[in-house]
mmCIF file of N, CA, C and O in Angstrom:
data_model
loop_
_atom_site.group_PDB
_atom_site.id
_atom_site.type_symbol
_atom_site.label_atom_id
_atom_site.label_comp_id
_atom_site.label_asym_id
_atom_site.label_seq_id
_atom_site.Cartn_x
_atom_site.Cartn_y
_atom_site.Cartn_z
ATOM 1 N N UNK A 760 0.844 -1.112 0.111
ATOM 2 C CA UNK A 760 0.047 0.104 -0.123
ATOM 3 C C UNK A 760 0.850 1.040 -0.127
ATOM 4 O O UNK A 760 1.905 1.304 0.694
ATOM 5 N N UNK A 761 0.594 2.304 -1.148
ATOM 6 C CA UNK A 761 1.383 3.276 -0.967
ATOM 7 C C UNK A 761 0.972 4.316 0.044
ATOM 8 O O UNK A 761 0.153 4.299 0.864
ATOM 9 N N UNK A 762 1.975 5.311 0.224
ATOM 10 C CA UNK A 762 1.913 6.182 1.568
ATOM 11 C C UNK A 762 0.335 7.215 1.344
ATOM 12 O O UNK A 762 -0.089 7.473 2.096
ATOM 13 N N UNK A 763 0.348 7.212 0.137
ATOM 14 C CA UNK A 763 -0.615 8.644 -0.272
ATOM 15 C C UNK A 763 -1.920 7.362 -0.168
ATOM 16 O O UNK A 763 -3.167 8.023 0.610
ATOM 17 N N UNK A 764 -1.916 6.193 -0.172
ATOM 18 C CA UNK A 764 -3.334 5.289 0.162
ATOM 19 C C UNK A 764 -3.314 5.341 1.473
ATOM 20 O O UNK A 764 -4.363 5.298 1.815
ATOM 21 N N UNK A 765 -2.180 5.040 2.060
ATOM 22 C CA UNK A 765 -2.466 4.915 3.620
ATOM 23 C C UNK A 765 -3.140 6.229 4.168
ATOM 24 O O UNK A 765 -3.691 6.060 5.157
ATOM 25 N N UNK A 766 -2.274 7.286 3.781
ATOM 26 C CA UNK A 766 -3.172 8.476 4.397
ATOM 27 C C UNK A 766 -4.567 8.735 4.076
ATOM 28 O O UNK A 766 -5.275 9.143 4.858
ATOM 29 N N UNK A 767 -4.954 8.421 2.689
ATOM 30 C CA UNK A 767 -6.178 8.501 2.278
ATOM 31 C C UNK A 767 -7.216 7.619 3.039
ATOM 32 O O UNK A 767 -8.220 7.901 3.770
ATOM 33 N N UNK A 768 -6.657 6.147 3.238
ATOM 34 C CA UNK A 768 -7.551 5.511 4.350
ATOM 35 C C UNK A 768 -7.555 5.619 5.466
ATOM 36 O O UNK A 768 -8.468 5.719 6.368
ATOM 37 N N UNK A 769 -6.381 6.536 6.201
ATOM 38 C CA UNK A 769 -6.486 6.774 7.398
ATOM 39 C C UNK A 769 -7.397 7.911 7.737
ATOM 40 O O UNK A 769 -8.235 7.984 8.863
ATOM 41 N N UNK A 770 -7.664 9.050 6.698
ATOM 42 C CA UNK A 770 -8.454 10.035 6.679
ATOM 43 C C UNK A 770 -9.911 9.510 6.535
ATOM 44 O O UNK A 770 -10.987 9.908 7.348
ATOM 45 N N UNK A 771 -10.003 8.663 5.809
ATOM 46 C CA UNK A 771 -11.581 8.126 5.859
ATOM 47 C C UNK A 771 -12.123 7.255 7.013
ATOM 48 O O UNK A 771 -13.065 7.471 7.499
ATOM 49 N N UNK A 772 -10.870 6.541 7.866
ATOM 50 C CA UNK A 772 -11.304 5.615 8.898
ATOM 51 C C UNK A 772 -11.757 7.079 9.600
ATOM 52 O O UNK A 772 -12.457 6.606 10.700
ATOM 53 N N UNK A 773 -10.846 8.297 9.936
ATOM 54 C CA UNK A 773 -10.974 8.875 10.770
ATOM 55 C C UNK A 773 -12.360 10.079 10.815
ATOM 56 O O UNK A 773 -13.177 9.984 11.749
ATOM 57 N N UNK A 774 -12.792 10.254 9.457
ATOM 58 C CA UNK A 774 -13.994 10.555 9.127
ATOM 59 C C UNK A 774 -15.118 10.054 9.703
ATOM 60 O O UNK A 774 -16.275 10.298 10.265
ATOM 61 N N UNK A 775 -15.279 8.446 9.155
ATOM 62 C CA UNK A 775 -16.359 7.520 9.549
ATOM 63 C C UNK A 775 -16.339 7.158 10.915
ATOM 64 O O UNK A 775 -17.287 7.101 11.362
ATOM 65 N N UNK A 776 -15.468 7.285 11.669
ATOM 66 C CA UNK A 776 -15.372 6.879 13.028
ATOM 67 C C UNK A 776 -15.757 8.328 13.624
ATOM 68 O O UNK A 776 -16.680 7.898 14.902
ATOM 69 N N UNK A 777 -15.650 9.560 13.361
ATOM 70 C CA UNK A 777 -16.204 10.768 13.965
ATOM 71 C C UNK A 777 -17.790 10.394 13.724
ATOM 72 O O UNK A 777 -18.559 10.838 14.779
ATOM 73 N N UNK A 778 -18.266 10.205 12.638
ATOM 74 C CA UNK A 778 -19.594 9.766 12.256
ATOM 75 C C UNK A 778 -20.218 9.101 13.232
ATOM 76 O O UNK A 778 -21.145 9.281 13.815
ATOM 77 N N UNK A 779 -19.427 7.683 13.465
ATOM 78 C CA UNK A 779 -20.267 6.799 14.376
ATOM 79 C C UNK A 779 -20.106 7.266 15.653
ATOM 80 O O UNK A 779 -21.004 6.831 16.389
ATOM 81 N N UNK A 780 -18.974 7.976 16.025
ATOM 82 C CA UNK A 780 -19.080 8.351 17.589
ATOM 83 C C UNK A 780 -19.935 9.342 17.838
ATOM 84 O O UNK A 780 -20.229 9.594 19.080
ATOM 85 N N UNK A 781 -20.269 10.486 16.773
ATOM 86 C CA UNK A 781 -21.320 11.577 17.049
ATOM 87 C C UNK A 781 -20.302 12.668 16.852
ATOM 88 O O UNK A 781 -19.774 13.033 17.706
ATOM 89 N N UNK A 782 -20.412 13.231 15.794
ATOM 90 C CA UNK A 782 -20.039 14.473 15.532
ATOM 91 C C UNK A 782 -20.716 15.410 15.906
ATOM 92 O O UNK A 782 -21.679 15.574 16.278
ATOM 93 N N UNK A 783 -19.704 16.417 16.567
ATOM 94 C CA UNK A 783 -20.146 17.736 17.160
ATOM 95 C C UNK A 783 -18.877 18.737 16.985
ATOM 96 O O UNK A 783 -17.808 18.305 16.621
ATOM 97 N N UNK A 784 -19.585 20.340 17.188
ATOM 98 C CA UNK A 784 -18.349 21.056 17.220
ATOM 99 C C UNK A 784 -17.128 20.980 18.024
ATOM 100 O O UNK A 784 -17.369 20.775 19.194
ATOM 101 N N UNK A 785 -16.107 21.014 17.564
ATOM 102 C CA UNK A 785 -14.869 20.950 18.150
ATOM 103 C C UNK A 785 -14.210 19.417 18.314
ATOM 104 O O UNK A 785 -13.274 19.174 18.817
ATOM 105 N N UNK A 786 -15.131 18.350 18.347
ATOM 106 C CA UNK A 786 -14.721 17.144 18.367
ATOM 107 C C UNK A 786 -13.520 16.677 17.122
ATOM 108 O O UNK A 786 -14.497 16.877 16.021
ATOM 109 N N UNK A 787 -12.484 16.304 17.266
ATOM 110 C CA UNK A 787 -11.681 16.024 16.433
ATOM 111 C C UNK A 787 -11.285 14.791 16.286
ATOM 112 O O UNK A 787 -10.599 13.808 15.141
ATOM 113 N N UNK A 788 -11.730 13.702 17.404
ATOM 114 C CA UNK A 788 -11.417 12.218 17.586
ATOM 115 C C UNK A 788 -12.378 11.442 17.701
ATOM 116 O O UNK A 788 -13.003 12.110 18.567
ATOM 117 N N UNK A 789 -12.471 10.184 17.544
ATOM 118 C CA UNK A 789 -13.312 9.565 18.172
ATOM 119 C C UNK A 789 -12.710 8.129 19.310
ATOM 120 O O UNK A 789 -11.724 8.476 19.183
ATOM 121 N N UNK A 790 -13.537 7.791 20.096
ATOM 122 C CA UNK A 790 -13.178 6.600 21.008
ATOM 123 C C UNK A 790 -12.493 5.227 20.156
ATOM 124 O O UNK A 790 -12.728 5.242 18.846
ATOM 125 N N UNK A 791 -11.812 4.854 20.723
ATOM 126 C CA UNK A 791 -11.514 3.784 20.171
ATOM 127 C C UNK A 791 -12.313 2.379 19.565
ATOM 128 O O UNK A 791 -12.073 2.038 18.656
ATOM 129 N N UNK A 792 -13.404 2.521 20.391
ATOM 130 C CA UNK A 792 -14.336 1.318 19.909
ATOM 131 C C UNK A 792 -14.802 2.239 18.588
ATOM 132 O O UNK A 792 -15.352 1.020 17.766
ATOM 133 N N UNK A 793 -15.291 3.201 18.516
ATOM 134 C CA UNK A 793 -15.631 3.850 17.118
ATOM 135 C C UNK A 793 -15.001 3.631 16.273
ATOM 136 O O UNK A 793 -15.093 3.165 14.806
ATOM 137 N N UNK A 794 -13.417 3.816 16.512
ATOM 138 C CA UNK A 794 -12.768 3.557 15.215
ATOM 139 C C UNK A 794 -12.509 2.278 14.715
ATOM 140 O O UNK A 794 -12.431 2.238 13.712
ATOM 141 N N UNK A 795 -12.692 1.133 15.653
ATOM 142 C CA UNK A 795 -12.937 -0.092 15.363
ATOM 143 C C UNK A 795 -13.739 -0.495 14.298
ATOM 144 O O UNK A 795 -13.807 -1.364 13.699
ATOM 145 N N UNK A 796 -15.108 0.069 14.815
ATOM 146 C CA UNK A 796 -16.320 -0.145 14.341
ATOM 147 C C UNK A 796 -16.241 0.446 12.704
ATOM 148 O O UNK A 796 -16.667 0.055 11.857
ATOM 149 N N UNK A 797 -15.402 1.630 12.608
ATOM 150 C CA UNK A 797 -15.282 2.538 11.731
ATOM 151 C C UNK A 797 -14.551 1.540 10.207
ATOM 152 O O UNK A 797 -14.885 1.537 9.023
ATOM 153 N N UNK A 798 -13.656 0.751 10.977
ATOM 154 C CA UNK A 798 -13.054 -0.244 9.950
ATOM 155 C C UNK A 798 -13.694 -1.136 9.373
ATOM 156 O O UNK A 798 -13.879 -1.127 7.940
ATOM 157 N N UNK A 799 -14.801 -1.726 10.257
ATOM 158 C CA UNK A 799 -15.557 -2.748 9.599
ATOM 159 C C UNK A 799 -16.760 -2.119 8.780
ATOM 160 O O UNK A 799 -16.870 -2.841 7.522
ATOM 161 N N UNK A 800 -17.112 -0.977 9.102
ATOM 162 C CA UNK A 800 -18.088 -0.166 8.224
ATOM 163 C C UNK A 800 -17.289 0.073 6.629
ATOM 164 O O UNK A 800 -18.130 0.050 5.767
ATOM 165 N N UNK A 801 -16.275 1.150 6.903
ATOM 166 C CA UNK A 801 -15.619 1.182 5.679
ATOM 167 C C UNK A 801 -15.214 -0.094 4.884
ATOM 168 O O UNK A 801 -15.704 0.113 3.311
ATOM 169 N N UNK A 802 -14.835 -1.224 5.118
ATOM 170 C CA UNK A 802 -14.636 -2.350 4.156
ATOM 171 C C UNK A 802 -16.062 -2.821 3.826
ATOM 172 O O UNK A 802 -16.179 -2.909 2.607
ATOM 173 N N UNK A 803 -17.133 -2.697 4.549
ATOM 174 C CA UNK A 803 -18.451 -2.853 3.967
ATOM 175 C C UNK A 803 -19.146 -2.242 2.862
ATOM 176 O O UNK A 803 -19.301 -2.492 1.642
ATOM 177 N N UNK A 804 -18.736 -0.672 2.932
ATOM 178 C CA UNK A 804 -19.343 0.190 2.272
ATOM 179 C C UNK A 804 -18.393 0.361 1.125
ATOM 180 O O UNK A 804 -19.031 0.560 0.057
ATOM 181 N N UNK A 805 -17.049 0.057 0.990
ATOM 182 C CA UNK A 805 -16.106 0.161 -0.019
ATOM 183 C C UNK A 805 -16.003 -0.994 -0.907
ATOM 184 O O UNK A 805 -15.469 -1.100 -1.927
ATOM 185 N N UNK A 806 -16.767 -2.099 -0.293
ATOM 186 C CA UNK A 806 -16.829 -3.426 -1.051
ATOM 187 C C UNK A 806 -17.465 -3.307 -2.344
ATOM 188 O O UNK A 806 -18.184 -2.083 -2.809
ATOM 189 N N UNK A 807 -17.311 -4.198 -3.228
ATOM 190 C CA UNK A 807 -17.950 -4.384 -4.366
ATOM 191 C C UNK A 807 -19.587 -4.577 -4.456
ATOM 192 O O UNK A 807 -20.242 -4.428 -5.573
ATOM 193 N N UNK A 808 -20.071 -5.176 -3.358
ATOM 194 C CA UNK A 808 -21.462 -5.515 -3.019
ATOM 195 C C UNK A 808 -22.280 -4.417 -2.238
ATOM 196 O O UNK A 808 -22.000 -3.924 -1.361
ATOM 197 N N UNK A 809 -23.349 -3.885 -3.355
ATOM 198 C CA UNK A 809 -24.090 -2.758 -2.605
ATOM 199 C C UNK A 809 -25.400 -3.632 -2.784
ATOM 200 O O UNK A 809 -26.100 -3.935 -3.676
ATOM 201 N N UNK A 810 -25.963 -4.060 -1.656
ATOM 202 C CA UNK A 810 -27.399 -4.426 -1.496
ATOM 203 C C UNK A 810 -27.916 -4.306 -0.412
ATOM 204 O O UNK A 810 -27.705 -3.259 0.291
ATOM 205 N N UNK A 811 -29.418 -4.522 -0.248
ATOM 206 C CA UNK A 811 -30.414 -4.114 0.666
ATOM 207 C C UNK A 811 -29.920 -4.312 2.292
ATOM 208 O O UNK A 811 -30.636 -3.812 3.215
ATOM 209 N N UNK A 812 -29.419 -5.364 2.587
ATOM 210 C CA UNK A 812 -28.694 -5.393 3.852
ATOM 211 C C UNK A 812 -27.862 -4.257 4.246
ATOM 212 O O UNK A 812 -27.128 -4.905 5.252
ATOM 213 N N UNK A 813 -27.147 -3.714 3.312
ATOM 214 C CA UNK A 813 -25.741 -3.242 3.807
ATOM 215 C C UNK A 813 -26.195 -2.269 4.907
ATOM 216 O O UNK A 813 -25.238 -2.051 5.882
ATOM 217 N N UNK A 814 -27.043 -1.376 4.564
ATOM 218 C CA UNK A 814 -27.522 -0.195 6.199
ATOM 219 C C UNK A 814 -27.790 -0.848 7.347
ATOM 220 O O UNK A 814 -27.022 -0.493 8.291
ATOM 221 N N UNK A 815 -28.624 -2.107 7.278
ATOM 222 C CA UNK A 815 -28.980 -2.678 8.410
ATOM 223 C C UNK A 815 -27.646 -3.382 9.271
ATOM 224 O O UNK A 815 -27.485 -3.222 10.397
ATOM 225 N N UNK A 816 -26.902 -3.785 8.411
ATOM 226 C CA UNK A 816 -25.870 -4.387 8.888
ATOM 227 C C UNK A 816 -24.560 -3.509 9.522
ATOM 228 O O UNK A 816 -24.179 -3.569 10.608
ATOM 229 N N UNK A 817 -24.481 -2.293 8.662
ATOM 230 C CA UNK A 817 -23.475 -1.273 9.397
ATOM 231 C C UNK A 817 -24.245 -0.690 10.636
ATOM 232 O O UNK A 817 -23.616 -0.537 11.715
ATOM 233 N N UNK A 818 -25.762 -0.350 10.747
ATOM 234 C CA UNK A 818 -26.581 0.306 11.882
ATOM 235 C C UNK A 818 -26.188 -0.831 12.897
ATOM 236 O O UNK A 818 -26.047 -0.097 13.961
ATOM 237 N N UNK A 819 -26.055 -2.116 12.880
ATOM 238 C CA UNK A 819 -25.943 -3.125 13.828
ATOM 239 C C UNK A 819 -24.474 -3.252 14.019
ATOM 240 O O UNK A 819 -24.372 -2.957 15.457
ATOM 241 N N UNK A 820 -23.428 -2.935 13.424
ATOM 242 C CA UNK A 820 -22.128 -2.724 14.033
ATOM 243 C C UNK A 820 -21.831 -1.612 14.600
ATOM 244 O O UNK A 820 -21.281 -1.533 15.628
ATOM 245 N N UNK A 821 -22.616 -0.401 14.357
ATOM 246 C CA UNK A 821 -22.609 0.872 14.829
ATOM 247 C C UNK A 821 -22.885 0.605 16.517
ATOM 248 O O UNK A 821 -22.299 1.051 17.502
ATOM 249 N N UNK A 822 -24.310 0.139 16.519
ATOM 250 C CA UNK A 822 -25.071 0.051 17.635
ATOM 251 C C UNK A 822 -24.435 -1.035 18.703
ATOM 252 O O UNK A 822 -24.700 -0.794 20.064
ATOM 253 N N UNK A 823 -24.366 -2.017 17.885
ATOM 254 C CA UNK A 823 -23.963 -3.106 18.745
ATOM 255 C C UNK A 823 -25.118 -4.084 19.374
ATOM 256 O O UNK A 823 -24.826 -4.480 20.519
ATOM 257 N N UNK A 824 -26.068 -3.883 18.555
ATOM 258 C CA UNK A 824 -27.486 -4.142 19.274
ATOM 259 C C UNK A 824 -27.603 -5.594 18.988
ATOM 260 O O UNK A 824 -28.829 -6.186 19.063
ATOM 261 N N UNK A 825 -26.886 -6.465 18.405
ATOM 262 C CA UNK A 825 -27.325 -7.991 17.763
ATOM 263 C C UNK A 825 -28.624 -7.945 17.129
ATOM 264 O O UNK A 825 -29.582 -8.603 17.418
ATOM 265 N N UNK A 826 -28.935 -7.058 16.037
ATOM 266 C CA UNK A 826 -29.992 -7.063 15.149
ATOM 267 C C UNK A 826 -30.871 -6.183 15.609
ATOM 268 O O UNK A 826 -31.892 -6.204 14.705
ATOM 269 N N UNK A 827 -31.158 -5.213 16.462
ATOM 270 C CA UNK A 827 -31.989 -4.432 16.540
ATOM 271 C C UNK A 827 -31.233 -2.995 16.979
ATOM 272 O O UNK A 827 -31.340 -2.232 18.137
ATOM 273 N N UNK A 828 -30.625 -2.220 15.721
ATOM 274 C CA UNK A 828 -30.111 -0.981 15.973
ATOM 275 C C UNK A 828 -31.441 0.159 16.254
ATOM 276 O O UNK A 828 -32.378 -0.099 15.900
ATOM 277 N N UNK A 829 -30.801 1.416 17.220
ATOM 278 C CA UNK A 829 -31.626 2.200 17.512
ATOM 279 C C UNK A 829 -31.502 3.144 16.347
ATOM 280 O O UNK A 829 -30.772 3.260 15.347
ATOM 281 N N UNK A 830 -32.396 4.069 16.330
ATOM 282 C CA UNK A 830 -32.770 4.864 15.203
ATOM 283 C C UNK A 830 -31.584 5.849 14.870
ATOM 284 O O UNK A 830 -31.218 6.094 13.838
ATOM 285 N N UNK A 831 -30.817 6.268 15.930
ATOM 286 C CA UNK A 831 -29.583 7.074 15.397
ATOM 287 C C UNK A 831 -28.785 6.371 14.775
ATOM 288 O O UNK A 831 -27.927 7.133 13.847
ATOM 289 N N UNK A 832 -28.297 5.186 15.331
ATOM 290 C CA UNK A 832 -27.360 4.124 14.502
ATOM 291 C C UNK A 832 -27.918 4.244 13.212
ATOM 292 O O UNK A 832 -27.049 3.933 12.380
ATOM 293 N N UNK A 833 -28.990 3.883 12.836
ATOM 294 C CA UNK A 833 -29.658 3.607 11.411
ATOM 295 C C UNK A 833 -29.553 5.101 10.822
ATOM 296 O O UNK A 833 -29.030 4.917 9.492
ATOM 297 N N UNK A 834 -29.424 6.096 11.254
ATOM 298 C CA UNK A 834 -29.162 7.670 10.534
ATOM 299 C C UNK A 834 -27.605 7.652 10.415
ATOM 300 O O UNK A 834 -27.113 8.011 9.098
ATOM 301 N N UNK A 835 -26.856 7.335 11.360
ATOM 302 C CA UNK A 835 -25.776 7.154 10.902
ATOM 303 C C UNK A 835 -25.005 6.115 10.062
ATOM 304 O O UNK A 835 -24.141 6.506 9.073
ATOM 305 N N UNK A 836 -25.625 4.950 9.774
ATOM 306 C CA UNK A 836 -25.233 3.949 8.975
ATOM 307 C C UNK A 836 -25.834 4.366 7.590
ATOM 308 O O UNK A 836 -25.080 4.589 6.718
ATOM 309 N N UNK A 837 -26.936 5.081 7.166
ATOM 310 C CA UNK A 837 -27.238 5.874 5.891
ATOM 311 C C UNK A 837 -26.407 6.969 5.452
ATOM 312 O O UNK A 837 -26.062 7.030 4.661
ATOM 313 N N UNK A 838 -25.886 7.745 6.724
ATOM 314 C CA UNK A 838 -24.987 8.884 6.441
ATOM 315 C C UNK A 838 -23.763 8.251 5.706
ATOM 316 O O UNK A 838 -23.196 8.636 4.714
ATOM 317 N N UNK A 839 -23.190 7.075 6.368
ATOM 318 C CA UNK A 839 -21.933 6.573 5.991
ATOM 319 C C UNK A 839 -21.911 6.135 4.770
ATOM 320 O O UNK A 839 -21.281 6.403 3.843
ATOM 321 N N UNK A 840 -22.952 5.371 4.357
ATOM 322 C CA UNK A 840 -23.335 4.787 3.020
ATOM 323 C C UNK A 840 -23.239 5.830 2.047
ATOM 324 O O UNK A 840 -22.438 5.722 0.902
ATOM 325 N N UNK A 841 -24.146 6.669 2.212
ATOM 326 C CA UNK A 841 -24.204 7.977 1.253
ATOM 327 C C UNK A 841 -22.853 8.709 1.100
ATOM 328 O O UNK A 841 -22.620 9.070 -0.219
ATOM 329 N N UNK A 842 -22.236 9.067 2.174
ATOM 330 C CA UNK A 842 -20.782 9.769 1.940
ATOM 331 C C UNK A 842 -19.730 9.036 1.515
ATOM 332 O O UNK A 842 -18.703 9.607 0.638
ATOM 333 N N UNK A 843 -19.656 7.798 1.655
ATOM 334 C CA UNK A 843 -18.624 6.952 1.591
ATOM 335 C C UNK A 843 -18.609 6.014 0.166
ATOM 336 O O UNK A 843 -17.602 5.615 -0.689
ATOM 337 N N UNK A 844 -19.700 5.710 -0.348
ATOM 338 C CA UNK A 844 -20.146 4.848 -1.240
ATOM 339 C C UNK A 844 -19.753 5.777 -2.746
ATOM 340 O O UNK A 844 -19.984 6.833 -3.130
ATOM 341 N N UNK A 845 -18.759 5.168 -3.507
ATOM 342 C CA UNK A 845 -18.353 5.862 -4.756
ATOM 343 C C UNK A 845 -19.472 5.768 -5.881
ATOM 344 O O UNK A 845 -20.164 5.332 -5.525
#
């Protein structure tokens, strides 16, 4: 992986993790848990398959709810798919 690609991925993970953690003015980093979730979410969103279960799967990763994500996590998942999907 080239340095440019590594930097781009790091920035993508940072932005995704901030969305997952809860963006607000002045917040520049997410917690470690949300950064780990961002890695899984980015792999799903940037993958070749876009299907109807993508948003629910991402919402569940974010919420950690075992199949019953809350409304806020649904919103975050939708935002991530819309922002990250090529």
